[in-house]
């Protein structure tokens, strides 16, 4: 039965939370729409500060950002009352993320501005907020002093809503001191004022704390009654209230020695504390779980809870906060002292106004004489200055013309080089296309002759030759199209992470028949764990060209080897064959269009090297390097690095 009840409570909590998210999202979307479409700055600032208040608990960083935007408008129009309220909100946001030093600075700003603008209500809220910050860093004397200041102002202005807020905070203060009866009295007084305003979420918080007081006093029945009241009143799920409610349920069942149920509620409360930035509650839950796991003998979960508790405690509750806060307090006191000194100086200055007035008249007379002298001097030298300026302008214009002439000459030189490259490229392409198509024409003429029509064996042989010539021509056209796209910047570069082993095997499948036909031994030592960040189409073109060349220039019964080694920032890929080889004199010319290099493969077909030029283009576009090592005997190394 206990297990079923727990599941129902969790479902209800998650359902309520989803309703809360939906309602809050509608409010936020509505405010964002008003902000985007509001032309009146003052109303826009009002929407921004409302959004800041709405998001301050669940999304503190975003709330702080909207608060700063509203501050820009308040500063522009000098709206001090609104700025007091904003400083209080910004301080609360910083306190929620345990940046107590920043929160105290904002609250001090609110105090100073509220005094200047006579905003008594905001002054009282600022004092109350300061008290909470000091309480969080265990400075209880300062905390009580500010709580009492806030209480006296709320009583003086008859702000009973604020008084309910203040009395609730005093109840929290005495709870921390473990004066439970006194704390319960303040919670009940606060409840009296809150009931007048029908603020269910706030009333639910009072019921929760009163229930806690009964729980500490081991009055379990009364505690459970108040917890139920809090849960019933929380019509729209309040993340913070549910976080603390389930903590108290955990404490409730731990006191009744129902360990499994207590662990379940502490775990729920801790998980929601993590997502809602309630770091103190997170630590309290983790500490409670440590105790229960130890009691249960579950030391694995005890250790996990211990690690989580210490990690949050070290980050958010280090000992540097009190020192930082002391610095903030000293800074605030110094600012007040400096303000008093400035006021004294102003009084002294007013006493000497009559004497200074006479001195000012004399000074104005002398300054007037000086200005007249400067004007006459300016008119005297005006003409010479104008001439000098004109000369300087002419010099600058001449320099500009010379620089433009140099730029034009450079562009002309680049255009000539491009034209020469284009002519050489067209020459290579014309020559390369002529050979396979001439071969196709001759072979078809032979095939159509009477001697071949009736000879099936010769016809098949001739068709294979035609097919080979057509494939070579098609490959040349593919390389030509890819090179053209790369030169005109029409080829998109879309890099992603790919498995090197999968890319190599995919291209090996293309030449596998040729490898088997020539009885070539293939050694593939590519690492199966290496990934490369490349453009898929470009790197496939590179691998396909390299493997095709390796097969073409490797003799019958030859050997092709592929290796890869990986460093921190690159992968080194080695293609090696024991084929025909390349003369060392030709190596520097292989990647240049300015040099025409023809080589014959093992079948007697010629290649132009356009594929290698394309490989170099694509490897460099993928932030890699490619080079060749060879000798004139049987070794041929092709090593792209990317």
Coordinates of C-alpha atoms in Angstrom, one line a residue, residues 17 35 111 310 351 464 553 558 607 625:
X17 CA 4.4 20.5 -12.7
X35 CA 7.8 43.3 -25.3
X111 CA 18.3 50.8 0.1
X310 CA 30.4 17.5 -1.0
X351 CA 29.0 80.1 1.5
X464 CA 35.9 -4.8 -74.0
X553 CA 50.1 1.2 -62.5
X558 CA 51.6 -7.0 -57.8
X607 CA 47.2 9.3 -68.2
X625 CA 48.3 17.8 -47.2

